[in-house]
């Protein structure tokens, strides 16, 4: 059996999330993965060919009542891994001098507040020696921000990192592994066509890194290759 034989993956309709779902299905894991809306996605196509390994659920993580509903539907199920993959971007040239308040709020809610609310609501579904992971970004590193750019996106991921660190402090006696994962700059709808990595260059290594961390209690901020990212 794979290291993480049961996986709850939040946000997998396309891009990095869909690639993660494919990796775990290929490993033979039982996966529950979510989409935001009612339309058919690549995740539904994967479900149809997964031989029963993948089940698709619908949840908009920006709507707490939908997250609570998902928790109710999952009932007594338990998972080795909860992986929250969520992220939106704005125009990279926008700064706090010109970004609209509504756009700033959209990024902060989707990239920081909502993923942590998911962890608070669904975290008890993870087994005592399991893993809770959330997709961060290398751009969330304050120490490594030497060139600026992507100012609002960076701030939202830094906020996510800080909230996850607070969560870890509140659960300091928890034996589970807590991960903030930086996938690298990947060519997706969010990453854009100029990104350095393909999905196939990032995600298989990212999944391998996540699996390798199981059993290491506490919070770790890592890139897709397993290297520590500076806070």
Coordinates of N, CA and C in Angstrom, one line a residue:
X1 N 0.8 -1.2 0.0 CA 0.0 0.0 0.0 C 0.9 1.2 0.0
X2 N 0.4 2.3 -0.6 CA 1.2 3.6 -0.6 C 1.3 4.1 0.8
X3 N 2.2 5.0 1.1 CA 2.4 5.6 2.4 C 1.1 6.3 2.9
X4 N 0.5 7.0 2.0 CA -0.8 7.6 2.3 C -1.9 6.9 1.5
X5 N -2.5 5.9 2.1 CA -3.4 5.0 1.3 C -4.8 5.6 1.2
X6 N -5.1 6.6 2.0 CA -6.4 7.3 1.9 C -6.1 8.8 1.9
X7 N -6.7 9.5 0.9 CA -6.3 10.9 0.7 C -7.6 11.7 0.6
X8 N -7.7 12.8 1.3 CA -8.8 13.8 1.1 C -8.1 15.0 0.5
X9 N -8.4 15.3 -0.8 CA -7.8 16.4 -1.5 C -8.8 17.4 -1.9
X10 N -8.6 18.6 -1.4 CA -9.5 19.7 -1.5 C -9.0 20.7 -2.6
X11 N -9.7 20.8 -3.7 CA -9.4 21.6 -4.9 C -8.6 20.9 -5.9
X12 N -9.3 20.1 -6.8 CA -8.6 19.2 -7.7 C -9.2 19.1 -9.1
X13 N -9.9 20.2 -9.4 CA -10.6 20.1 -10.7 C -9.7 20.3 -11.9
X14 N -8.5 20.9 -11.7 CA -7.6 21.2 -12.8 C -6.2 21.5 -12.2
X15 N -5.2 21.7 -13.0 CA -3.9 22.2 -12.6 C -3.2 21.3 -11.6
X16 N -2.6 21.9 -10.6 CA -1.8 21.1 -9.6 C -2.7 20.1 -8.9
X17 N -3.9 20.5 -8.5 CA -4.8 19.6 -7.7 C -5.1 18.4 -8.5
X18 N -5.5 18.5 -9.8 CA -5.8 17.4 -10.6 C -4.6 16.5 -10.8
X19 N -3.4 17.1 -10.9 CA -2.2 16.3 -11.1 C -1.9 15.5 -9.8
X20 N -2.1 16.1 -8.6 CA -2.0 15.4 -7.4 C -2.9 14.2 -7.3
X21 N -4.2 14.4 -7.7 CA -5.1 13.3 -7.7 C -4.7 12.2 -8.6
X22 N -4.2 12.5 -9.7 CA -3.7 11.5 -10.7 C -2.5 10.7 -10.1
X23 N -1.6 11.4 -9.4 CA -0.5 10.7 -8.7 C -0.9 9.7 -7.7
X24 N -1.9 10.1 -6.8 CA -2.3 9.2 -5.8 C -3.1 8.1 -6.3
X25 N -4.0 8.3 -7.3 CA -4.7 7.2 -7.9 C -3.7 6.2 -8.6
X26 N -2.7 6.7 -9.2 CA -1.7 5.9 -9.9 C -1.0 5.0 -8.8
X27 N -0.8 5.5 -7.6 CA -0.2 4.8 -6.5 C -1.1 3.8 -5.9
X28 N -2.4 3.8 -6.2 CA -3.4 2.9 -5.7 C -4.0 3.4 -4.4
X29 N -3.9 4.7 -4.1 CA -4.6 5.2 -3.0 C -6.1 5.4 -3.2
X30 N -6.9 5.3 -2.1 CA -8.3 5.7 -2.2 C -8.4 7.2 -2.0
X31 N -8.9 7.9 -3.0 CA -8.9 9.4 -3.0 C -10.3 9.9 -3.0
X32 N -10.6 10.9 -2.1 CA -11.8 11.7 -2.2 C -11.2 13.1 -2.6
X33 N -11.7 13.6 -3.7 CA -11.2 14.9 -4.2 C -12.3 15.8 -4.6
X34 N -12.1 17.1 -4.4 CA -13.3 18.0 -4.6 C -13.1 19.0 -5.8
X35 N -14.3 19.4 -6.3 CA -14.4 20.5 -7.2 C -15.2 21.6 -6.6
X36 N -15.1 22.8 -7.2 CA -15.9 23.9 -6.6 C -17.3 24.0 -7.1
X37 N -17.4 23.8 -8.5 CA -18.7 24.0 -9.1 C -19.4 22.7 -9.6
X38 N -20.6 22.8 -10.2 CA -21.3 21.7 -10.6 C -20.9 21.1 -12.0
X39 N -20.1 21.9 -12.8 CA -19.8 21.4 -14.1 C -18.8 20.3 -14.1
X40 N -18.7 19.6 -15.3 CA -17.8 18.5 -15.5 C -16.4 19.0 -15.6
X41 N -15.4 18.3 -15.0 CA -14.0 18.7 -15.0 C -13.2 17.5 -15.4
X42 N -11.9 17.8 -15.5 CA -10.9 16.7 -15.7 C -10.9 15.7 -14.5
X43 N -11.3 16.1 -13.3 CA -11.4 15.2 -12.2 C -12.5 14.2 -12.4
X44 N -13.6 14.6 -13.0 CA -14.7 13.6 -13.3 C -14.2 12.6 -14.3
X45 N -13.4 13.1 -15.3 CA -12.9 12.1 -16.3 C -11.9 11.1 -15.6
X46 N -11.1 11.6 -14.6 CA -10.2 10.7 -13.9 C -11.0 9.7 -13.1
X47 N -12.1 10.2 -12.5 CA -13.0 9.3 -11.7 C -13.5 8.2 -12.5
X48 N -13.9 8.5 -13.7 CA -14.5 7.4 -14.6 C -13.5 6.3 -15.0
X49 N -12.2 6.6 -14.9 CA -11.2 5.6 -15.3 C -10.4 5.1 -14.1
X50 N -10.8 5.5 -12.9 CA -10.0 5.2 -11.7 C -10.2 3.8 -11.1
X51 N -11.2 3.1 -11.6 CA -11.5 1.8 -11.1 C -12.0 1.8 -9.7
X52 N -12.7 2.9 -9.3 CA -13.3 3.0 -8.0 C -12.4 3.6 -7.0
X53 N -11.2 4.0 -7.4 CA -10.2 4.6 -6.4 C -10.5 6.1 -6.1
X54 N -11.2 6.7 -7.0 CA -11.5 8.2 -6.8 C -13.0 8.4 -6.7
X55 N -13.3 9.3 -5.7 CA -14.7 9.8 -5.6 C -14.6 11.3 -5.6
X56 N -15.5 11.9 -6.3 CA -15.6 13.4 -6.5 C -16.6 14.0 -5.6
X57 N -16.3 15.0 -4.8 CA -17.2 15.7 -4.0 C -17.2 17.2 -4.4
X58 N -18.3 17.9 -4.2 CA -18.3 19.4 -4.5 C -18.3 20.2 -3.3
X59 N -17.4 21.2 -3.3 CA -17.4 22.2 -2.2 C -16.7 23.4 -2.6
X60 N -17.3 24.6 -2.3 CA -16.7 25.9 -2.4 C -16.1 26.3 -1.1
X61 N -14.8 26.3 -0.9 CA -14.2 26.5 0.4 C -14.5 27.9 0.9
X62 N -14.9 28.8 0.1 CA -15.2 30.2 0.6 C -16.6 30.2 1.2
X63 N -17.3 29.1 1.2 CA -18.6 29.1 1.8 C -18.6 28.1 3.0
X64 N -18.4 28.6 4.2 CA -18.2 27.7 5.3 C -19.4 26.6 5.5
X65 N -20.6 27.0 5.1 CA -21.7 26.0 5.2 C -21.5 24.8 4.3
X66 N -20.8 25.0 3.1 CA -20.5 23.9 2.2 C -19.4 23.0 2.8
X67 N -18.4 23.6 3.5 CA -17.4 22.9 4.1 C -18.0 22.0 5.2
X68 N -18.9 22.6 6.0 CA -19.6 21.8 7.1 C -20.4 20.7 6.5
X69 N -21.0 20.9 5.3 CA -21.8 19.9 4.7 C -20.9 18.8 4.2
X70 N -19.8 19.1 3.7 CA -18.8 18.0 3.3 C -18.4 17.2 4.5
X71 N -18.1 17.9 5.6 CA -17.7 17.2 6.8 C -18.8 16.2 7.2
X72 N -20.1 16.6 7.1 CA -21.2 15.8 7.5 C -21.3 14.6 6.5
X73 N -21.1 14.8 5.2 CA -21.2 13.7 4.3 C -20.1 12.7 4.5
X74 N -18.9 13.1 4.9 CA -17.8 12.2 5.1 C -17.9 11.4 6.3
X75 N -18.7 11.8 7.3 CA -19.1 11.0 8.4 C -17.9 10.5 9.2
X76 N -17.9 9.2 9.4 CA -16.8 8.6 10.2 C -15.6 8.2 9.4
X77 N -15.5 8.6 8.1 CA -14.3 8.2 7.3 C -13.1 8.8 7.9
X78 N -11.9 8.2 7.7 CA -10.7 8.7 8.2 C -9.7 8.6 7.0
X79 N -8.7 9.6 7.1 CA -7.8 9.7 6.0 C -6.3 9.8 6.5
X80 N -5.4 9.2 5.7 CA -4.0 9.4 6.1 C -3.5 10.8 5.8
X81 N -4.1 11.4 4.7 CA -3.6 12.7 4.3 C -4.8 13.6 3.9
X82 N -4.8 14.8 4.5 CA -5.7 15.9 4.1 C -4.8 16.9 3.4
X83 N -5.0 17.1 2.1 CA -4.2 18.1 1.3 C -5.2 19.2 0.8
X84 N -5.0 20.4 1.3 CA -5.8 21.5 0.8 C -5.0 22.3 -0.2
X85 N -5.6 22.2 -1.5 CA -4.9 22.9 -2.6 C -5.9 24.0 -3.1
X86 N -5.6 25.2 -2.8 CA -6.4 26.3 -3.1 C -5.6 27.6 -3.5
X87 N -6.0 28.3 -4.5 CA -5.2 29.5 -4.8 C -5.8 30.3 -5.9
X88 N -5.8 31.6 -5.8 CA -6.1 32.5 -6.9 C -5.1 33.5 -7.0
X89 N -5.0 34.1 -8.1 CA -4.0 35.2 -8.3 C -4.6 36.4 -8.9
X90 N -3.9 37.5 -8.8 CA -4.4 38.8 -9.4 C -3.3 39.2 -10.4
X91 N -3.5 40.4 -11.0 CA -2.4 40.9 -11.9 C -1.1 41.1 -11.1
X92 N 0.0 40.5 -11.6 CA 1.2 40.5 -10.8 C 1.8 41.9 -10.6
X93 N 1.4 42.9 -11.4 CA 1.9 44.2 -11.3 C 1.2 45.1 -10.2
X94 N 0.0 44.6 -9.8 CA -0.7 45.3 -8.8 C 0.0 45.4 -7.5
X95 N 0.0 46.6 -6.9 CA 0.5 46.8 -5.5 C -0.5 47.3 -4.6
X96 N -0.2 47.4 -3.3 CA -1.2 48.0 -2.4 C -1.6 49.4 -2.7
X97 N -0.8 50.1 -3.6 CA -1.1 51.4 -4.0 C -2.3 51.5 -5.0
X98 N -2.5 50.4 -5.7 CA -3.6 50.4 -6.7 C -4.5 49.3 -6.7
X99 N -4.3 48.2 -5.9 CA -5.2 47.1 -5.9 C -6.6 47.5 -5.3
X100 N -7.7 47.0 -5.9 CA -9.0 47.3 -5.3 C -9.2 46.5 -4.0
X101 N -9.9 47.1 -3.1 CA -10.1 46.4 -1.8 C -10.8 45.1 -2.0
X102 N -11.7 45.0 -2.9 CA -12.4 43.7 -3.2 C -11.4 42.7 -3.7
X103 N -10.5 43.1 -4.5 CA -9.5 42.1 -5.1 C -8.5 41.6 -4.0
X104 N -8.1 42.6 -3.1 CA -7.3 42.2 -2.0 C -8.0 41.2 -1.1
X105 N -9.2 41.5 -0.8 CA -10.0 40.6 0.0 C -10.2 39.2 -0.6
X106 N -10.4 39.2 -1.9 CA -10.6 37.9 -2.6 C -9.4 37.0 -2.5
X107 N -8.2 37.6 -2.6 CA -7.0 36.8 -2.5 C -6.8 36.3 -1.0
X108 N -7.0 37.2 -0.1 CA -6.8 36.9 1.3 C -7.8 35.8 1.8
X109 N -9.0 35.9 1.4 CA -10.0 34.9 1.8 C -9.7 33.6 1.1
X110 N -9.5 33.6 -0.2 CA -9.3 32.3 -0.9 C -8.0 31.6 -0.6
X111 N -6.9 32.4 -0.5 CA -5.6 31.8 -0.3 C -5.2 31.6 1.1
X112 N -5.8 32.3 2.1 CA -5.4 32.2 3.5 C -6.5 31.7 4.4
X113 N -7.6 32.5 4.5 CA -8.6 32.2 5.5 C -9.3 30.9 5.2
X114 N -9.8 30.7 3.9 CA -10.6 29.6 3.6 C -9.8 28.3 3.7
X115 N -8.6 28.2 3.3 CA -7.8 26.9 3.5 C -7.7 26.5 5.0
X116 N -7.5 27.5 5.8 CA -7.4 27.2 7.2 C -8.7 26.9 7.9
X117 N -9.8 27.4 7.4 CA -11.1 27.0 7.9 C -11.4 25.6 7.5
X118 N -10.9 25.2 6.3 CA -11.1 23.8 5.9 C -10.3 22.9 6.8
X119 N -9.1 23.2 7.2 CA -8.3 22.4 8.1 C -8.9 22.4 9.5
X120 N -9.5 23.5 9.9 CA -10.2 23.5 11.2 C -11.4 22.5 11.2
X121 N -12.1 22.5 10.1 CA -13.3 21.7 10.0 C -13.1 20.3 9.7
X122 N -12.1 20.0 8.9 CA -11.9 18.6 8.4 C -10.7 17.9 9.0
X123 N -9.9 18.7 9.8 CA -8.7 18.1 10.4 C -8.9 16.9 11.2
X124 N -10.1 16.8 11.9 CA -10.3 15.6 12.8 C -10.5 14.3 12.0
X125 N -10.6 14.4 10.7 CA -10.7 13.2 9.8 C -9.4 12.6 9.6
X126 N -8.3 13.2 9.9 CA -7.0 12.7 9.7 C -6.5 11.8 10.9
X127 N -6.0 10.7 10.6 CA -5.6 9.7 11.6 C -4.5 10.3 12.4
X128 N -4.3 9.8 13.7 CA -3.3 10.4 14.6 C -1.9 10.5 14.1
X129 N -1.5 9.6 13.2 CA -0.1 9.7 12.7 C -0.1 10.1 11.2
X130 N -1.2 10.8 10.8 CA -1.3 11.2 9.4 C -0.7 12.6 9.2
X131 N -1.1 13.2 8.0 CA -0.5 14.4 7.5 C -1.6 15.4 7.1
X132 N -1.4 16.6 7.5 CA -2.2 17.8 7.1 C -1.3 18.7 6.2
X133 N -1.6 18.8 5.0 CA -0.8 19.6 4.1 C -1.6 20.7 3.4
X134 N -1.0 21.8 3.1 CA -1.7 22.9 2.4 C -0.7 23.5 1.4
X135 N -1.3 23.8 0.2 CA -0.4 24.3 -0.8 C -0.1 25.8 -0.6
X136 N 1.1 26.1 -0.3 CA 1.6 27.4 -0.1 C 2.3 27.8 -1.4
X137 N 3.4 28.6 -1.3 CA 4.2 29.0 -2.4 C 5.5 29.5 -1.9
X138 N 6.5 29.4 -2.7 CA 7.8 30.0 -2.4 C 7.7 31.5 -2.2
X139 N 6.6 32.1 -2.9 CA 6.4 33.5 -2.8 C 5.8 33.9 -1.5
X140 N 5.4 33.0 -0.7 CA 5.0 33.3 0.7 C 6.2 33.5 1.6
X141 N 7.4 33.3 1.2 CA 8.6 33.5 2.0 C 8.9 35.0 2.1
X142 N 8.9 35.5 3.4 CA 9.3 36.9 3.6 C 10.8 37.1 3.4
X143 N 11.6 36.1 3.9 CA 13.0 36.2 3.8 C 13.5 36.2 2.3
X144 N 12.8 35.5 1.4 CA 13.3 35.4 0.1 C 12.7 36.4 -0.9
X145 N 11.9 37.3 -0.3 CA 11.3 38.4 -1.2 C 12.3 39.5 -1.4
X146 N 13.2 39.4 -2.4 CA 14.2 40.4 -2.7 C 13.9 41.2 -4.0
X147 N 13.0 40.7 -4.8 CA 12.7 41.4 -6.1 C 11.3 42.0 -6.2
X148 N 10.5 41.8 -5.2 CA 9.1 42.3 -5.2 C 8.3 41.6 -6.3
X149 N 7.3 42.2 -6.8 CA 6.4 41.6 -7.8 C 5.4 40.7 -7.1
X150 N 4.3 40.5 -7.7 CA 3.2 39.6 -7.2 C 2.9 40.0 -5.8
X151 N 2.8 41.2 -5.5 CA 2.8 41.8 -4.1 C 1.6 41.2 -3.3
X152 N 0.4 41.3 -3.9 CA -0.7 40.9 -3.1 C -0.8 39.3 -3.0
X153 N -0.4 38.6 -4.1 CA -0.4 37.2 -4.0 C 0.6 36.7 -2.9
X154 N 1.8 37.4 -2.9 CA 2.8 37.0 -1.9 C 2.2 37.2 -0.5
X155 N 1.6 38.3 -0.3 CA 1.0 38.7 1.0 C 0.0 37.6 1.5
X156 N -0.8 37.2 0.5 CA -1.8 36.2 0.9 C -1.2 34.8 1.3
X157 N -0.1 34.4 0.6 CA 0.5 33.2 1.0 C 1.3 33.3 2.2
X158 N 1.9 34.5 2.5 CA 2.6 34.7 3.8 C 1.6 34.7 4.9
X159 N 0.4 35.2 4.7 CA -0.7 35.1 5.7 C -1.1 33.7 5.9
X160 N -1.2 32.9 4.9 CA -1.5 31.5 5.0 C -0.4 30.8 5.9
X161 N 0.9 31.1 5.6 CA 2.0 30.5 6.4 C 1.9 30.9 7.9
X162 N 1.6 32.1 8.1 CA 1.5 32.6 9.5 C 0.3 31.9 10.2
X163 N -0.8 31.8 9.6 CA -2.0 31.1 10.2 C -1.7 29.7 10.4
X164 N -1.0 29.0 9.5 CA -0.7 27.6 9.7 C 0.3 27.5 10.9
X165 N 1.2 28.4 11.0 CA 2.1 28.4 12.2 C 1.4 28.5 13.5
X166 N 0.4 29.4 13.5 CA -0.5 29.6 14.7 C -1.2 28.3 15.0
X167 N -1.7 27.6 13.9 CA -2.4 26.4 14.1 C -1.5 25.3 14.7
X168 N -0.3 25.3 14.2 CA 0.7 24.3 14.8 C 1.0 24.6 16.2
X169 N 1.1 25.9 16.6 CA 1.3 26.3 18.0 C 0.2 25.8 18.9
X170 N -1.1 25.9 18.4 CA -2.2 25.5 19.2 C -2.3 24.0 19.3
X171 N -1.6 23.3 18.4 CA -1.7 21.8 18.4 C -0.3 21.3 18.6
X172 N 0.5 21.9 19.4 CA 1.9 21.5 19.6 C 2.1 20.1 20.1
X173 N 1.1 19.5 20.7 CA 1.2 18.1 21.2 C 0.7 17.1 20.2
X174 N 0.3 17.6 19.0 CA -0.3 16.7 18.0 C 0.8 16.0 17.3
X175 N 0.7 14.7 17.1 CA 1.7 13.9 16.5 C 1.7 13.9 15.0
X176 N 0.7 14.5 14.4 CA 0.6 14.6 13.0 C 1.6 15.5 12.3
X177 N 1.9 15.2 11.1 CA 2.8 16.0 10.3 C 2.0 17.2 9.7
X178 N 2.5 18.4 9.8 CA 1.9 19.6 9.2 C 2.8 20.1 8.1
X179 N 2.3 20.3 6.9 CA 3.2 20.8 5.8 C 2.6 22.0 5.1
X180 N 3.5 22.9 4.8 CA 3.3 24.0 3.9 C 4.1 23.7 2.7
X181 N 3.5 23.4 1.5 CA 4.2 23.0 0.3 C 4.3 24.1 -0.7
X182 N 5.5 24.2 -1.2 CA 5.8 25.2 -2.3 C 6.1 24.4 -3.6
X183 N 5.2 24.4 -4.6 CA 5.4 23.6 -5.7 C 6.3 24.1 -6.8
X184 N 6.9 25.2 -6.6 CA 7.7 25.9 -7.6 C 6.8 26.6 -8.6
X185 N 7.4 27.3 -9.5 CA 6.7 28.1 -10.5 C 6.3 27.2 -11.6
X186 N 5.0 26.9 -11.7 CA 4.5 25.8 -12.6 C 3.6 26.4 -13.6
X187 N 3.7 25.9 -14.9 CA 2.9 26.4 -16.0 C 1.5 25.8 -15.8
X188 N 0.7 26.6 -15.2 CA -0.8 26.3 -15.1 C -1.5 27.5 -15.4
X189 N -2.9 27.5 -15.3 CA -3.6 28.7 -15.5 C -3.2 29.8 -14.5
X190 N -2.9 29.4 -13.2 CA -2.5 30.3 -12.2 C -1.0 30.8 -12.4
X191 N -0.2 29.8 -12.8 CA 1.3 30.1 -12.9 C 1.6 30.9 -14.2
X192 N 0.8 30.7 -15.2 CA 1.0 31.3 -16.5 C 2.0 30.6 -17.4
X193 N 2.0 31.0 -18.7 CA 2.8 30.3 -19.7 C 4.3 30.4 -19.6
X194 N 4.8 31.4 -18.8 CA 6.2 31.6 -18.7 C 6.9 30.9 -17.5
X195 N 6.1 30.2 -16.8 CA 6.6 29.5 -15.6 C 7.7 28.5 -15.9
X196 N 8.6 28.3 -15.0 CA 9.8 27.5 -15.2 C 9.6 26.0 -15.3
X197 N 8.6 25.5 -14.6 CA 8.4 24.1 -14.5 C 7.1 23.6 -15.1
X198 N 7.1 22.4 -15.6 CA 5.8 21.8 -16.1 C 5.2 21.1 -14.9
X199 N 3.9 20.8 -15.0 CA 3.2 20.0 -13.9 C 4.0 18.7 -13.7
X200 N 4.4 18.1 -14.7 CA 5.1 16.8 -14.6 C 6.4 16.9 -14.0
X201 N 7.0 18.0 -14.0 CA 8.3 18.2 -13.3 C 8.2 18.5 -11.8
X202 N 7.0 19.1 -11.5 CA 6.8 19.5 -10.1 C 6.0 18.4 -9.3
X203 N 4.9 18.0 -9.7 CA 3.9 17.3 -8.9 C 4.4 15.9 -8.4
X204 N 5.0 15.1 -9.3 CA 5.5 13.8 -8.8 C 6.5 13.9 -7.7
X205 N 7.4 14.9 -7.8 CA 8.3 15.1 -6.7 C 7.6 15.7 -5.5
X206 N 6.7 16.6 -5.7 CA 5.9 17.1 -4.5 C 5.2 16.0 -3.8
X207 N 4.5 15.1 -4.5 CA 3.8 14.0 -3.8 C 4.8 13.1 -3.1
X208 N 6.0 12.8 -3.7 CA 7.0 12.0 -3.0 C 7.5 12.7 -1.8
X209 N 7.6 14.0 -1.8 CA 8.1 14.8 -0.6 C 7.0 14.7 0.5
X210 N 5.8 14.9 0.1 CA 4.7 14.8 1.1 C 4.7 13.4 1.8
X211 N 4.8 12.4 1.0 CA 4.8 11.0 1.5 C 6.0 10.8 2.4
X212 N 7.1 11.3 2.1 CA 8.3 11.1 2.8 C 8.3 11.7 4.2
X213 N 7.5 12.8 4.4 CA 7.4 13.5 5.6 C 6.5 12.8 6.7
X214 N 5.8 11.8 6.3 CA 4.9 11.2 7.3 C 5.7 10.6 8.5
X215 N 5.2 10.9 9.6 CA 5.9 10.5 10.9 C 6.7 11.6 11.5
X216 N 6.9 12.7 10.8 CA 7.7 13.8 11.3 C 6.7 14.9 11.9
X217 N 6.5 14.8 13.1 CA 5.5 15.7 13.8 C 6.0 17.1 13.7
X218 N 5.0 18.0 13.7 CA 5.3 19.5 13.7 C 5.1 20.0 12.3
X219 N 5.4 21.3 12.2 CA 5.2 22.1 10.9 C 6.5 22.2 10.1
X220 N 6.4 21.9 8.8 CA 7.5 22.0 7.9 C 7.1 22.8 6.7
X221 N 7.9 23.7 6.3 CA 7.7 24.5 5.1 C 8.7 24.1 4.0
X222 N 8.3 23.4 3.0 CA 9.2 22.7 2.1 C 8.8 23.0 0.6
X223 N 9.8 22.9 -0.2 CA 9.5 23.0 -1.7 C 9.2 21.6 -2.2
X224 N 9.0 21.5 -3.5 CA 8.5 20.2 -4.1 C 9.6 19.2 -4.1
X225 N 10.9 19.6 -3.9 CA 12.0 18.6 -3.9 C 12.3 18.2 -2.4
X226 N 11.7 18.8 -1.4 CA 11.9 18.5 -0.1 C 12.9 19.4 0.6
X227 N 13.3 20.5 -0.1 CA 14.2 21.5 0.6 C 13.4 22.4 1.4
X228 N 14.0 22.8 2.6 CA 13.4 23.8 3.5 C 13.3 25.1 2.8
X229 N 12.1 25.8 2.9 CA 11.9 27.1 2.4 C 12.1 28.1 3.6
X230 N 12.8 29.2 3.5 CA 13.0 30.1 4.5 C 11.7 30.9 4.8
X231 N 11.4 31.1 6.1 CA 10.1 31.8 6.4 C 10.2 33.2 6.0

